[in-house]
């Protein structure tokens, strides 16, 4: 009788092990889906808040008579609200995330050029750094590296544009801006940012977010 019982148990062991592995995989998938939903909700919330603040920012510029400067945060807010609505209708999270990271990267740089350079704009281009930081949180380390590289290139490009023109007023007809964007102080700040990013890469392990 014992031999029969052991034989039955040995026969059922592979099936039990298979069922156990399936159960673990289902739990992992459920936990991952729950975590991804949390990231998506957080991105929607943060994007909405930033869009509302940009709307207020743009209206303040318009009130003070800086029409061109005010149009930039207003356009940012409009694109953010459109992308949020698009995600709500289609559920295409990857595209929504890309749009948010892209507009967050580009629009502060555009505003800096309109206001006349790094000093005249009070370093508004540094807000573009929220793009690689957001990518680190919502997309993972690998994508964040690309967005950080794009941020560095954007700062250098904006500096070259200001230096080549010599006076941003001729481009945008607002404000005077004869200060070079890439000053020694700014270069020091960029080195600090690069060092911080290197530290992130050392301490951040690979994650399993949706790429």
Tab-separated table of C-alpha atoms in Angstrom:
chain	number	residue	atom	x	y	z
A	1	UNK	CA	0.000	0.000	0.000
A	2	UNK	CA	2.815	2.370	0.887
A	3	UNK	CA	4.544	1.573	-2.378
A	4	UNK	CA	1.381	2.436	-4.285
A	5	UNK	CA	1.019	5.706	-2.363
A	6	UNK	CA	4.629	6.694	-3.052
A	7	UNK	CA	4.236	5.806	-6.713
A	8	UNK	CA	1.162	8.042	-7.001
A	9	UNK	CA	2.945	10.891	-5.237
A	10	UNK	CA	5.988	10.533	-7.480
A	11	UNK	CA	3.737	10.548	-10.517
A	12	UNK	CA	1.900	13.699	-9.388
A	13	UNK	CA	5.042	15.583	-8.319
A	14	UNK	CA	5.846	17.077	-11.758
A	15	UNK	CA	2.291	18.308	-12.098
A	16	UNK	CA	2.375	19.893	-8.636
A	17	UNK	CA	5.681	21.555	-9.393
A	18	UNK	CA	4.315	22.835	-12.710
A	19	UNK	CA	1.210	24.213	-10.985
A	20	UNK	CA	3.410	25.870	-8.370
A	21	UNK	CA	5.567	27.549	-11.016
A	22	UNK	CA	2.457	28.718	-12.862
A	23	UNK	CA	1.103	30.202	-9.669
A	24	UNK	CA	4.349	32.063	-9.036
A	25	UNK	CA	4.388	33.415	-12.585
A	26	UNK	CA	0.798	34.629	-12.227
A	27	UNK	CA	1.667	36.382	-8.968
A	28	UNK	CA	4.704	38.043	-10.547
A	29	UNK	CA	2.671	39.220	-13.535
A	30	UNK	CA	-0.039	40.572	-11.242
A	31	UNK	CA	2.503	42.444	-9.111
A	32	UNK	CA	4.182	43.852	-12.204
A	33	UNK	CA	0.864	44.984	-13.680
A	34	UNK	CA	-0.064	46.650	-10.394
A	35	UNK	CA	3.299	48.438	-10.257
A	36	UNK	CA	3.022	49.588	-13.869
A	37	UNK	CA	-0.470	50.931	-13.219
A	38	UNK	CA	0.920	52.871	-10.278
A	39	UNK	CA	3.620	54.411	-12.502
A	40	UNK	CA	1.046	55.321	-15.128
A	41	UNK	CA	-1.246	56.973	-12.575
A	42	UNK	CA	1.706	58.876	-11.153
A	43	UNK	CA	2.736	60.126	-14.602
A	44	UNK	CA	-0.800	61.286	-15.349
A	45	UNK	CA	-1.007	63.121	-12.025
A	46	UNK	CA	2.397	64.787	-12.363
A	47	UNK	CA	1.721	65.739	-15.999
A	48	UNK	CA	-1.590	67.324	-15.047
A	49	UNK	CA	-0.024	69.325	-12.227
A	50	UNK	CA	2.821	70.548	-14.450
A	51	UNK	CA	0.377	71.482	-17.200
A	52	UNK	CA	-1.721	73.525	-14.773
A	53	UNK	CA	1.356	75.292	-13.420
A	54	UNK	CA	2.533	76.002	-16.969
A	55	UNK	CA	-0.874	77.440	-17.783
A	56	UNK	CA	-0.603	79.810	-14.829
A	57	UNK	CA	2.991	80.636	-15.764
A	58	UNK	CA	2.005	81.507	-19.319
A	59	UNK	CA	-0.873	83.686	-18.188
A	60	UNK	CA	1.472	85.615	-15.907
A	61	UNK	CA	3.803	86.263	-18.839
A	62	UNK	CA	0.885	87.448	-20.956
A	63	UNK	CA	-0.269	89.736	-18.156
A	64	UNK	CA	3.164	91.352	-18.033
A	65	UNK	CA	3.197	91.825	-21.806
A	66	UNK	CA	5.679	89.058	-22.711
A	67	UNK	CA	3.488	87.508	-25.380
A	68	UNK	CA	6.063	85.274	-27.067
A	69	UNK	CA	7.435	84.018	-23.756
A	70	UNK	CA	3.899	83.397	-22.489
A	71	UNK	CA	2.980	81.389	-25.567
A	72	UNK	CA	5.593	78.728	-24.791
A	73	UNK	CA	4.261	77.481	-21.428
A	74	UNK	CA	0.716	77.799	-22.770
A	75	UNK	CA	1.628	75.587	-25.724
A	76	UNK	CA	3.304	73.152	-23.338
A	77	UNK	CA	0.126	72.991	-21.257
A	78	UNK	CA	-2.005	72.460	-24.369
A	79	UNK	CA	0.184	69.601	-25.629
A	80	UNK	CA	0.197	68.004	-22.192
A	81	UNK	CA	-3.591	68.086	-21.924
A	82	UNK	CA	-3.937	66.725	-25.464
A	83	UNK	CA	-1.538	63.853	-24.714
A	84	UNK	CA	-3.392	63.041	-21.486
A	85	UNK	CA	-6.686	62.957	-23.376
A	86	UNK	CA	-5.134	60.824	-26.107
A	87	UNK	CA	-3.910	58.322	-23.540
A	88	UNK	CA	-7.322	58.254	-21.878
A	89	UNK	CA	-8.946	57.428	-25.226
A	90	UNK	CA	-6.396	54.986	-26.656
A	91	UNK	CA	-4.488	53.603	-23.677
A	92	UNK	CA	-1.191	53.976	-25.582
A	93	UNK	CA	1.020	54.585	-22.577
A	94	UNK	CA	4.367	54.404	-24.384
A	95	UNK	CA	3.467	57.230	-26.762
A	96	UNK	CA	1.981	59.294	-23.947
A	97	UNK	CA	5.152	58.851	-21.898
A	98	UNK	CA	7.362	59.783	-24.856
A	99	UNK	CA	5.389	62.975	-25.537
A	100	UNK	CA	5.596	64.034	-21.915
A	101	UNK	CA	9.339	63.456	-21.730
A	102	UNK	CA	9.882	65.239	-25.049
A	103	UNK	CA	7.914	68.410	-24.296
A	104	UNK	CA	9.450	68.585	-20.825
A	105	UNK	CA	12.880	68.438	-22.444
A	106	UNK	CA	12.350	70.961	-25.249
A	107	UNK	CA	10.081	73.704	-23.960
A	108	UNK	CA	12.291	75.068	-21.136
A	109	UNK	CA	15.125	75.391	-23.662
A	110	UNK	CA	12.852	77.277	-26.052
A	111	UNK	CA	11.767	79.587	-23.254
A	112	UNK	CA	15.380	80.236	-22.318
A	113	UNK	CA	16.190	81.359	-25.858
A	114	UNK	CA	13.132	83.604	-25.997
A	115	UNK	CA	14.030	85.253	-22.694
A	116	UNK	CA	17.557	86.013	-23.860
A	117	UNK	CA	19.906	83.315	-22.582
A	118	UNK	CA	20.742	81.465	-19.406
A	119	UNK	CA	21.219	84.487	-17.146
A	120	UNK	CA	18.241	86.529	-18.376
A	121	UNK	CA	15.972	83.470	-18.075
A	122	UNK	CA	17.276	82.601	-14.590
A	123	UNK	CA	18.466	79.218	-15.821
A	124	UNK	CA	15.009	78.049	-16.888
A	125	UNK	CA	16.604	75.424	-19.151
A	126	UNK	CA	17.533	73.449	-16.042
A	127	UNK	CA	13.847	72.482	-15.872
A	128	UNK	CA	14.622	70.302	-18.883
A	129	UNK	CA	16.512	68.072	-16.473
A	130	UNK	CA	13.140	66.811	-15.237
A	131	UNK	CA	12.934	64.874	-18.499
A	132	UNK	CA	15.788	62.408	-17.804
A	133	UNK	CA	14.778	62.292	-14.150
A	134	UNK	CA	11.244	61.375	-15.230
A	135	UNK	CA	12.637	58.809	-17.641
A	136	UNK	CA	14.581	57.235	-14.773
A	137	UNK	CA	11.370	56.908	-12.793
A	138	UNK	CA	8.870	55.985	-15.502
A	139	UNK	CA	10.958	54.243	-18.172
A	140	UNK	CA	13.994	52.763	-16.461
A	141	UNK	CA	17.729	53.325	-16.438
A	142	UNK	CA	18.483	52.468	-20.060
A	143	UNK	CA	16.055	55.015	-21.509
A	144	UNK	CA	17.039	57.602	-18.904
A	145	UNK	CA	20.615	57.478	-20.203
A	146	UNK	CA	19.429	58.483	-23.668
A	147	UNK	CA	17.258	61.294	-22.348
A	148	UNK	CA	20.118	62.588	-20.207
A	149	UNK	CA	22.408	62.627	-23.239
A	150	UNK	CA	19.705	64.538	-25.132
A	151	UNK	CA	19.565	67.073	-22.288
A	152	UNK	CA	23.315	67.674	-22.450
A	153	UNK	CA	23.211	68.085	-26.233
A	154	UNK	CA	20.270	70.468	-25.939
A	155	UNK	CA	22.106	72.679	-23.438
A	156	UNK	CA	25.184	72.765	-25.664
A	157	UNK	CA	23.062	73.496	-28.748
A	158	UNK	CA	21.193	76.307	-26.986
A	159	UNK	CA	24.516	77.768	-25.896
A	160	UNK	CA	25.889	77.631	-29.436
A	161	UNK	CA	22.761	79.313	-30.807
A	162	UNK	CA	23.065	82.167	-28.320
A	163	UNK	CA	26.799	82.542	-28.899
A	164	UNK	CA	26.471	82.466	-32.689
A	165	UNK	CA	23.684	85.020	-32.733
A	166	UNK	CA	25.280	87.268	-30.143
A	167	UNK	CA	21.906	88.764	-29.248
A	168	UNK	CA	18.775	86.639	-28.956
A	169	UNK	CA	16.623	89.740	-29.360
A	170	UNK	CA	17.196	89.652	-33.110
A	171	UNK	CA	15.756	86.146	-33.282
A	172	UNK	CA	12.710	86.499	-31.078
A	173	UNK	CA	12.183	90.277	-30.800
A	174	UNK	CA	11.891	90.100	-26.993
A	175	UNK	CA	14.417	91.028	-24.346
A	176	UNK	CA	18.162	91.490	-24.716
A	177	UNK	CA	20.465	88.561	-24.244
A	178	UNK	CA	24.161	89.027	-24.810
A	179	UNK	CA	25.344	86.651	-22.098
A	180	UNK	CA	26.698	83.287	-23.285
A	181	UNK	CA	24.616	80.380	-22.109
A	182	UNK	CA	27.519	78.057	-21.372
A	183	UNK	CA	29.342	80.121	-18.763
A	184	UNK	CA	31.926	78.679	-16.415
A	185	UNK	CA	29.348	78.468	-13.633
A	186	UNK	CA	26.931	76.613	-15.898
A	187	UNK	CA	29.688	74.260	-17.008
A	188	UNK	CA	30.345	73.503	-13.348
A	189	UNK	CA	26.643	72.826	-12.820
A	190	UNK	CA	26.614	70.477	-15.805
A	191	UNK	CA	29.609	68.602	-14.432
A	192	UNK	CA	27.726	68.186	-11.151
A	193	UNK	CA	24.704	66.879	-13.053
A	194	UNK	CA	26.871	64.421	-14.987
A	195	UNK	CA	28.460	63.197	-11.752
A	196	UNK	CA	24.990	62.778	-10.231
A	197	UNK	CA	23.833	60.775	-13.226
A	198	UNK	CA	26.898	58.541	-12.962
A	199	UNK	CA	26.020	57.941	-9.326
A	200	UNK	CA	22.462	56.987	-10.323
A	201	UNK	CA	23.819	54.440	-12.763
A	202	UNK	CA	26.047	52.913	-10.113
A	203	UNK	CA	23.302	52.529	-7.521
A	204	UNK	CA	20.359	51.792	-9.823
A	205	UNK	CA	19.981	48.216	-10.960
A	206	UNK	CA	18.123	46.987	-13.994
A	207	UNK	CA	14.392	47.120	-13.451
A	208	UNK	CA	11.503	45.378	-15.158
A	209	UNK	CA	9.452	48.424	-16.149
A	210	UNK	CA	7.849	48.418	-19.551
A	211	UNK	CA	10.451	49.816	-21.958
